[in-house]
Short mmCIF file of C-alpha atoms and ligand atoms in Angstrom, two decimals:
data_model
loop_
_atom_site.label_atom_id
_atom_site.label_comp_id
_atom_site.label_asym_id
_atom_site.label_seq_id
_atom_site.Cartn_x
_atom_site.Cartn_y
_atom_site.Cartn_z
CA MET A 5 -46.90 -208.61 -79.21
CA THR A 6 -46.88 -210.32 -75.67
CA VAL A 7 -49.73 -212.88 -75.36
CA THR A 8 -50.96 -213.47 -71.88
CA LEU A 9 -53.51 -215.76 -70.35
CA ILE A 10 -55.20 -215.11 -66.98
CA THR A 11 -57.39 -217.49 -65.41
CA GLY A 12 -60.58 -216.72 -63.46
CA ALA A 13 -60.41 -213.23 -65.01
CA ASN A 14 -64.12 -212.62 -65.51
CA ARG A 15 -64.09 -210.65 -62.25
CA GLY A 16 -62.05 -209.18 -59.13
CA ILE A 17 -58.29 -209.09 -59.30
CA GLY A 18 -58.02 -211.21 -62.48
CA PHE A 19 -60.39 -208.72 -64.44
CA GLU A 20 -58.67 -205.73 -63.46
CA THR A 21 -55.37 -207.23 -64.20
CA ALA A 22 -56.52 -208.03 -67.61
CA ARG A 23 -57.61 -204.10 -67.85
CA GLN A 24 -54.07 -203.03 -66.86
CA LEU A 25 -52.29 -205.33 -69.11
CA LEU A 26 -54.19 -204.52 -72.10
CA ALA A 27 -53.52 -201.07 -71.36
CA LEU A 28 -49.74 -201.81 -71.76
CA GLY A 29 -50.34 -203.43 -75.07
CA HIS A 30 -50.45 -207.08 -74.32
CA THR A 31 -53.13 -209.42 -76.19
CA VAL A 32 -54.97 -210.94 -73.23
CA TYR A 33 -57.00 -213.85 -72.96
CA ILE A 34 -59.71 -213.95 -70.14
CA GLY A 35 -60.13 -217.35 -68.95
CA ALA A 36 -63.47 -218.20 -67.59
CA ARG A 37 -65.38 -221.10 -66.54
CA ASP A 38 -68.80 -219.55 -67.72
CA ALA A 39 -69.04 -218.62 -71.37
CA GLU A 40 -71.72 -215.87 -70.78
CA ARG A 41 -69.57 -214.16 -67.86
CA GLY A 42 -66.19 -214.66 -69.57
CA GLU A 43 -67.53 -213.26 -72.97
CA LYS A 44 -69.11 -210.16 -71.27
CA ALA A 45 -65.88 -209.59 -69.44
CA ALA A 46 -63.61 -209.80 -72.47
CA ALA A 47 -66.22 -207.54 -74.53
CA GLU A 48 -66.24 -204.85 -71.77
CA LEU A 49 -62.20 -204.84 -71.92
CA GLY A 50 -61.70 -205.43 -75.48
CA ALA A 51 -59.82 -208.82 -74.46
CA ARG A 52 -60.21 -212.12 -75.88
CA PHE A 53 -62.12 -214.99 -74.15
CA VAL A 54 -61.31 -218.77 -73.88
CA GLN A 55 -63.57 -221.03 -71.72
CA LEU A 56 -61.42 -222.28 -69.32
CA ASP A 57 -62.32 -224.18 -65.95
CA VAL A 58 -59.12 -225.11 -63.98
CA THR A 59 -60.96 -228.12 -62.62
CA ASP A 60 -61.45 -229.73 -65.74
CA ASP A 61 -58.65 -231.28 -67.82
CA ALA A 62 -60.52 -231.25 -71.15
CA SER A 63 -61.43 -227.62 -70.65
CA VAL A 64 -57.78 -226.68 -69.83
CA GLY A 65 -56.54 -228.50 -72.83
CA GLN A 66 -58.93 -227.02 -75.44
CA ALA A 67 -58.33 -223.49 -74.30
CA LEU A 68 -54.47 -223.90 -74.37
CA GLU A 69 -54.61 -225.47 -77.54
CA THR A 70 -56.77 -222.63 -78.85
CA ILE A 71 -54.26 -219.85 -77.88
CA GLY A 72 -51.33 -221.71 -79.10
CA ARG A 73 -52.75 -222.51 -82.31
CA THR A 74 -54.14 -219.14 -82.83
CA GLU A 75 -50.99 -217.09 -81.39
CA GLY A 76 -48.17 -219.45 -81.94
CA ALA A 77 -46.72 -219.08 -78.46
CA LEU A 78 -47.92 -217.93 -74.93
CA ASP A 79 -45.55 -215.46 -73.16
CA VAL A 80 -47.38 -214.84 -69.87
CA LEU A 81 -49.50 -217.15 -67.77
CA ILE A 82 -51.31 -215.87 -64.78
CA ASN A 83 -52.79 -218.63 -62.50
CA ASN A 84 -55.33 -216.32 -60.69
CA ALA A 85 -58.47 -218.44 -60.43
CA GLY A 86 -59.29 -219.47 -56.97
CA VAL A 87 -61.77 -220.18 -54.41
CA MET A 88 -61.90 -219.78 -50.45
CA ALA A 89 -63.83 -222.49 -48.53
CA THR A 90 -65.39 -221.28 -45.33
CA GLY A 91 -67.20 -223.18 -42.93
CA VAL A 92 -66.28 -226.64 -41.27
CA PRO A 93 -63.88 -228.36 -43.57
CA ASP A 94 -64.94 -231.74 -45.00
CA GLY A 95 -64.04 -233.97 -47.76
CA PRO A 96 -65.84 -232.38 -50.52
CA SER A 97 -64.81 -228.69 -49.56
CA ALA A 98 -61.14 -229.86 -49.13
CA LEU A 99 -61.25 -231.45 -52.49
CA ARG A 100 -62.82 -228.48 -54.17
CA SER A 101 -60.32 -226.11 -52.53
CA PHE A 102 -57.24 -228.05 -53.61
CA ASP A 103 -58.59 -229.12 -56.91
CA THR A 104 -59.13 -225.24 -57.95
CA ASN A 105 -56.10 -223.38 -55.92
CA ALA A 106 -53.55 -226.22 -56.28
CA VAL A 107 -54.32 -228.96 -58.96
CA GLY A 108 -55.68 -226.17 -61.24
CA ILE A 109 -52.33 -224.68 -61.25
CA VAL A 110 -50.77 -228.18 -62.42
CA ARG A 111 -53.39 -228.45 -65.04
CA VAL A 112 -53.00 -225.13 -66.65
CA THR A 113 -49.37 -225.10 -66.51
CA GLU A 114 -48.70 -228.48 -68.05
CA ALA A 115 -51.06 -227.41 -70.93
CA ALA A 116 -49.41 -224.29 -71.33
CA LEU A 117 -45.73 -225.27 -71.15
CA PRO A 118 -45.57 -226.31 -75.01
CA TRP A 119 -46.55 -222.78 -75.76
CA LEU A 120 -44.46 -221.04 -73.11
CA ARG A 121 -41.36 -222.88 -74.46
CA ARG A 122 -42.01 -220.96 -77.84
CA SER A 123 -41.90 -217.53 -75.85
CA ALA A 124 -38.65 -215.43 -75.85
CA ASN A 125 -39.52 -214.36 -72.25
CA PRO A 126 -41.92 -216.82 -70.72
CA MET A 127 -43.30 -216.39 -67.27
CA VAL A 128 -45.95 -217.80 -64.99
CA VAL A 129 -47.46 -215.82 -62.15
CA ASN A 130 -49.23 -218.05 -59.42
CA ILE A 131 -51.51 -215.72 -57.42
CA THR A 132 -50.92 -217.56 -53.94
CA SER A 133 -51.32 -215.95 -50.66
CA SER A 134 -49.70 -214.97 -47.57
CA MET A 135 -52.27 -217.11 -45.77
CA GLY A 136 -50.40 -220.13 -47.16
CA SER A 137 -47.00 -218.77 -45.58
CA PHE A 138 -46.02 -221.16 -42.70
CA TRP A 139 -43.98 -218.24 -41.35
CA ALA A 140 -47.16 -215.68 -41.40
CA ALA A 141 -49.34 -218.38 -40.15
CA THR A 142 -47.13 -219.23 -37.00
CA THR A 143 -46.06 -215.48 -36.35
CA PRO A 144 -48.48 -213.66 -33.75
CA GLU A 145 -47.67 -210.40 -34.84
CA ARG A 146 -49.18 -211.12 -38.56
CA PRO A 147 -52.81 -210.94 -39.33
CA GLU A 148 -52.41 -214.45 -40.97
CA PHE A 149 -51.87 -215.83 -37.41
CA HIS A 150 -55.21 -214.80 -36.01
CA ILE A 151 -57.42 -215.98 -39.20
CA THR A 152 -58.47 -219.41 -38.59
CA SER A 153 -61.56 -219.60 -40.51
CA GLY A 154 -59.94 -220.66 -44.13
CA PRO A 155 -57.64 -223.72 -43.23
CA LEU A 156 -58.39 -225.20 -46.54
CA TYR A 157 -57.75 -222.04 -48.31
CA ALA A 158 -54.50 -221.52 -46.46
CA ALA A 159 -53.41 -225.13 -46.97
CA SER A 160 -54.17 -225.29 -50.75
CA LYS A 161 -52.35 -221.93 -51.26
CA SER A 162 -49.17 -223.33 -49.29
CA ALA A 163 -49.35 -226.34 -52.09
CA ALA A 164 -49.70 -223.46 -54.64
CA THR A 165 -46.66 -221.74 -53.49
CA MET A 166 -44.62 -225.25 -53.31
CA LEU A 167 -45.69 -225.72 -56.74
CA THR A 168 -44.12 -222.61 -57.88
CA VAL A 169 -40.80 -223.45 -56.29
CA GLN A 170 -40.91 -227.05 -58.18
CA TYR A 171 -41.80 -225.72 -61.39
CA ALA A 172 -39.17 -223.05 -61.29
CA LYS A 173 -36.43 -225.60 -60.49
CA ALA A 174 -37.58 -227.97 -63.09
CA HIS A 175 -37.99 -225.22 -65.95
CA PRO A 176 -35.10 -222.95 -65.70
CA GLY A 177 -36.12 -221.34 -69.03
CA ILE A 178 -39.24 -219.96 -67.64
CA LYS A 179 -39.75 -217.69 -64.86
CA PHE A 180 -42.25 -218.94 -61.96
CA ASN A 181 -43.16 -216.61 -59.22
CA ALA A 182 -45.71 -216.82 -56.47
CA LEU A 183 -47.33 -213.55 -55.44
CA GLU A 184 -49.60 -212.58 -52.58
CA PRO A 185 -51.55 -209.73 -54.31
CA GLY A 186 -52.42 -207.83 -51.08
CA TYR A 187 -55.60 -207.99 -49.09
CA THR A 188 -58.36 -206.84 -51.59
CA ALA A 189 -62.03 -205.94 -51.70
CA THR A 190 -63.24 -208.59 -53.99
CA ASP A 191 -66.39 -210.97 -53.96
CA MET A 192 -64.05 -213.41 -52.20
CA THR A 193 -63.58 -211.11 -49.29
CA ALA A 194 -67.03 -209.49 -49.48
CA GLU A 195 -67.95 -211.17 -46.01
CA MET A 196 -64.86 -209.67 -44.30
CA GLU A 197 -63.93 -206.13 -43.33
CA GLY A 198 -61.68 -203.89 -45.49
CA GLY A 199 -59.71 -204.68 -48.25
CA ARG A 200 -58.19 -202.36 -50.78
CA PRO A 201 -59.39 -201.54 -54.30
CA VAL A 202 -58.70 -203.87 -56.91
CA GLU A 203 -56.47 -201.63 -59.03
CA GLU A 204 -53.96 -201.58 -56.29
CA SER A 205 -53.46 -205.29 -56.16
CA ALA A 206 -53.92 -205.68 -59.85
CA ALA A 207 -50.85 -203.27 -60.18
CA VAL A 208 -48.80 -205.66 -57.93
CA VAL A 209 -49.54 -208.76 -60.42
CA VAL A 210 -48.82 -206.61 -63.30
CA ARG A 211 -45.37 -205.92 -62.10
CA MET A 212 -44.69 -209.68 -61.46
CA ALA A 213 -46.28 -210.16 -64.99
CA THR A 214 -43.97 -207.86 -66.83
CA LEU A 215 -40.48 -208.97 -65.69
CA ASP A 216 -37.39 -208.62 -67.80
CA VAL A 217 -35.82 -211.65 -69.55
CA ASP A 218 -33.22 -211.83 -66.57
CA GLY A 219 -35.96 -211.25 -63.82
CA PRO A 220 -36.36 -213.42 -60.54
CA THR A 221 -37.79 -216.96 -60.73
CA GLY A 222 -38.77 -219.23 -57.75
CA THR A 223 -39.78 -216.27 -55.57
CA TYR A 224 -42.64 -215.89 -53.15
CA SER A 225 -43.37 -212.05 -52.51
CA ASP A 226 -45.83 -209.26 -51.86
CA GLU A 227 -45.45 -205.82 -53.00
CA ASN A 228 -42.85 -205.25 -50.17
CA GLY A 229 -40.65 -207.86 -51.43
CA VAL A 230 -39.70 -211.45 -50.35
CA LEU A 231 -42.26 -213.14 -48.28
CA PRO A 232 -40.77 -215.82 -45.83
CA TRP A 233 -42.10 -219.48 -46.80
P1 LIG B 7 -62.96 -213.42 -56.83
O1 LIG B 7 -63.40 -212.14 -56.92
O2 LIG B 7 -63.76 -214.33 -56.05
O3 LIG B 7 -62.65 -213.94 -58.26
C1 LIG B 7 -62.32 -215.33 -58.42
C2 LIG B 7 -62.15 -215.76 -59.73
O4 LIG B 7 -61.94 -217.05 -59.90
C3 LIG B 7 -63.55 -215.63 -60.47
O5 LIG B 7 -63.53 -215.09 -61.82
C4 LIG B 7 -63.98 -216.97 -60.76
O6 LIG B 7 -64.99 -217.34 -61.53
C5 LIG B 7 -62.61 -217.81 -60.80
N1 LIG B 7 -62.52 -219.17 -60.61
C6 LIG B 7 -63.08 -219.90 -59.64
N2 LIG B 7 -63.00 -221.37 -59.64
C7 LIG B 7 -62.68 -221.35 -60.94
C8 LIG B 7 -62.42 -222.41 -61.90
N3 LIG B 7 -62.65 -223.70 -61.41
N4 LIG B 7 -62.25 -222.01 -63.18
C9 LIG B 7 -61.91 -221.10 -63.57
N5 LIG B 7 -62.00 -219.90 -62.99
C10 LIG B 7 -62.40 -219.95 -61.52
O7 LIG B 7 -61.53 -213.34 -55.98
P2 LIG B 7 -60.11 -212.41 -56.19
O8 LIG B 7 -60.25 -211.77 -54.91
O9 LIG B 7 -60.34 -211.70 -57.47
O10 LIG B 7 -59.06 -213.67 -56.21
C11 LIG B 7 -58.24 -213.75 -57.08
C12 LIG B 7 -57.01 -214.62 -56.91
O11 LIG B 7 -56.32 -213.61 -55.68
C13 LIG B 7 -57.50 -215.82 -56.04
O12 LIG B 7 -56.43 -216.97 -56.40
C14 LIG B 7 -57.24 -215.56 -54.68
O13 LIG B 7 -56.87 -216.74 -53.91
C15 LIG B 7 -56.10 -214.63 -54.61
N6 LIG B 7 -56.20 -213.63 -53.41
C16 LIG B 7 -56.89 -212.88 -53.18
C17 LIG B 7 -56.89 -211.95 -52.11
C18 LIG B 7 -57.76 -211.00 -51.72
O14 LIG B 7 -57.81 -210.20 -50.73
N7 LIG B 7 -59.06 -210.89 -52.40
C19 LIG B 7 -55.63 -212.02 -51.26
C20 LIG B 7 -54.75 -212.90 -51.60
C21 LIG B 7 -54.94 -213.85 -52.75
P3 LIG B 7 -66.51 -217.29 -61.53
O15 LIG B 7 -67.06 -215.85 -61.70
O16 LIG B 7 -66.91 -218.21 -62.53
O17 LIG B 7 -66.85 -218.01 -60.07
#
C-alpha cells in the first residue's frame, strides 16, 4: 500500500489529487490547517486527515509523527499548500508568502525525511509554479512575463523550485521534483480569468507522484515536459 501525504488538500488541486490517488489505491492523508475543513474533505473522499499547518513547526512535527507511527513509512509527499499574496508587497505579506510557499516545504520535508527513508520508492512532489521561472518571467512570449501582480508569489515559488533542486542533490535515494500543475480555476485564481478544470491539473500531479523507482529527480516541469529554470 502506497502512503501519500498531500498538504493543503482540503480544497483545490490538492483535494482533487487526493481523489485521484485514492482511486489508484493510495492511502491518502489530507493535510489541512483547519480541522473542521480537513475532516470534512477527508470524509467526503474516504481519505485520512491530519491537522497540518505548514507554517507551524509543532503542527508539522505532530502530523508526520502520527502518519509515521501509524503507517511505518511515507512513500509520497506532495507539498501542495500555497498562498498567493496580491496587492502592494510589504514585510508581513512577504513573510507570509515565503513562510507558506517555501519555508513550509522545508518544515514538512524535514519532518517527513525519516519516514520517507523507510519507503521502497520515496518521492516528493513540490507544487511550485512557472511564475517562479526566471526564464518565463523574462521571456515576452510567455504569459508569466506580463503578470506583475504577484511578485511575492513568484519569488517564493522560485525559492520552492530551488529547494527542490537542493533536496534532490542532498538525498539521492529520494526523488524530488518541482511541478507546475497548469493554470487552474480554483479559489486561488478566482479573481483572474480562465483556468482549466481542477481534474486536468490534478492528473499532472498524479503522474509526477506515481513515478517508477528509477524515475527522474531534481526536475522542474509542467505537463509538456521540462520547464527552463
Ligand atoms: P487553493 O484552492 O487556494 O488551495 C490552497 C490550499 O492550500 C488550501 O487547501 C489551503 O487551506 C492550503 N493552505 C494555505 N496555507 C496553508 C497552511 N499554512 N497550511 C496548510 N495548508 C495551507 O489553491 P490551488 O490553486 O489548489 O493551489 C494548490 C497549489 O498549486 C499551490 O501551491 C499553488 O501555488 C499551486 N499552483 C496553482 C495554480 C493555479 O492555477 N491554481 C498554478 C500553479 C501552481 P485553507 O483552506 O485552510 O486556506
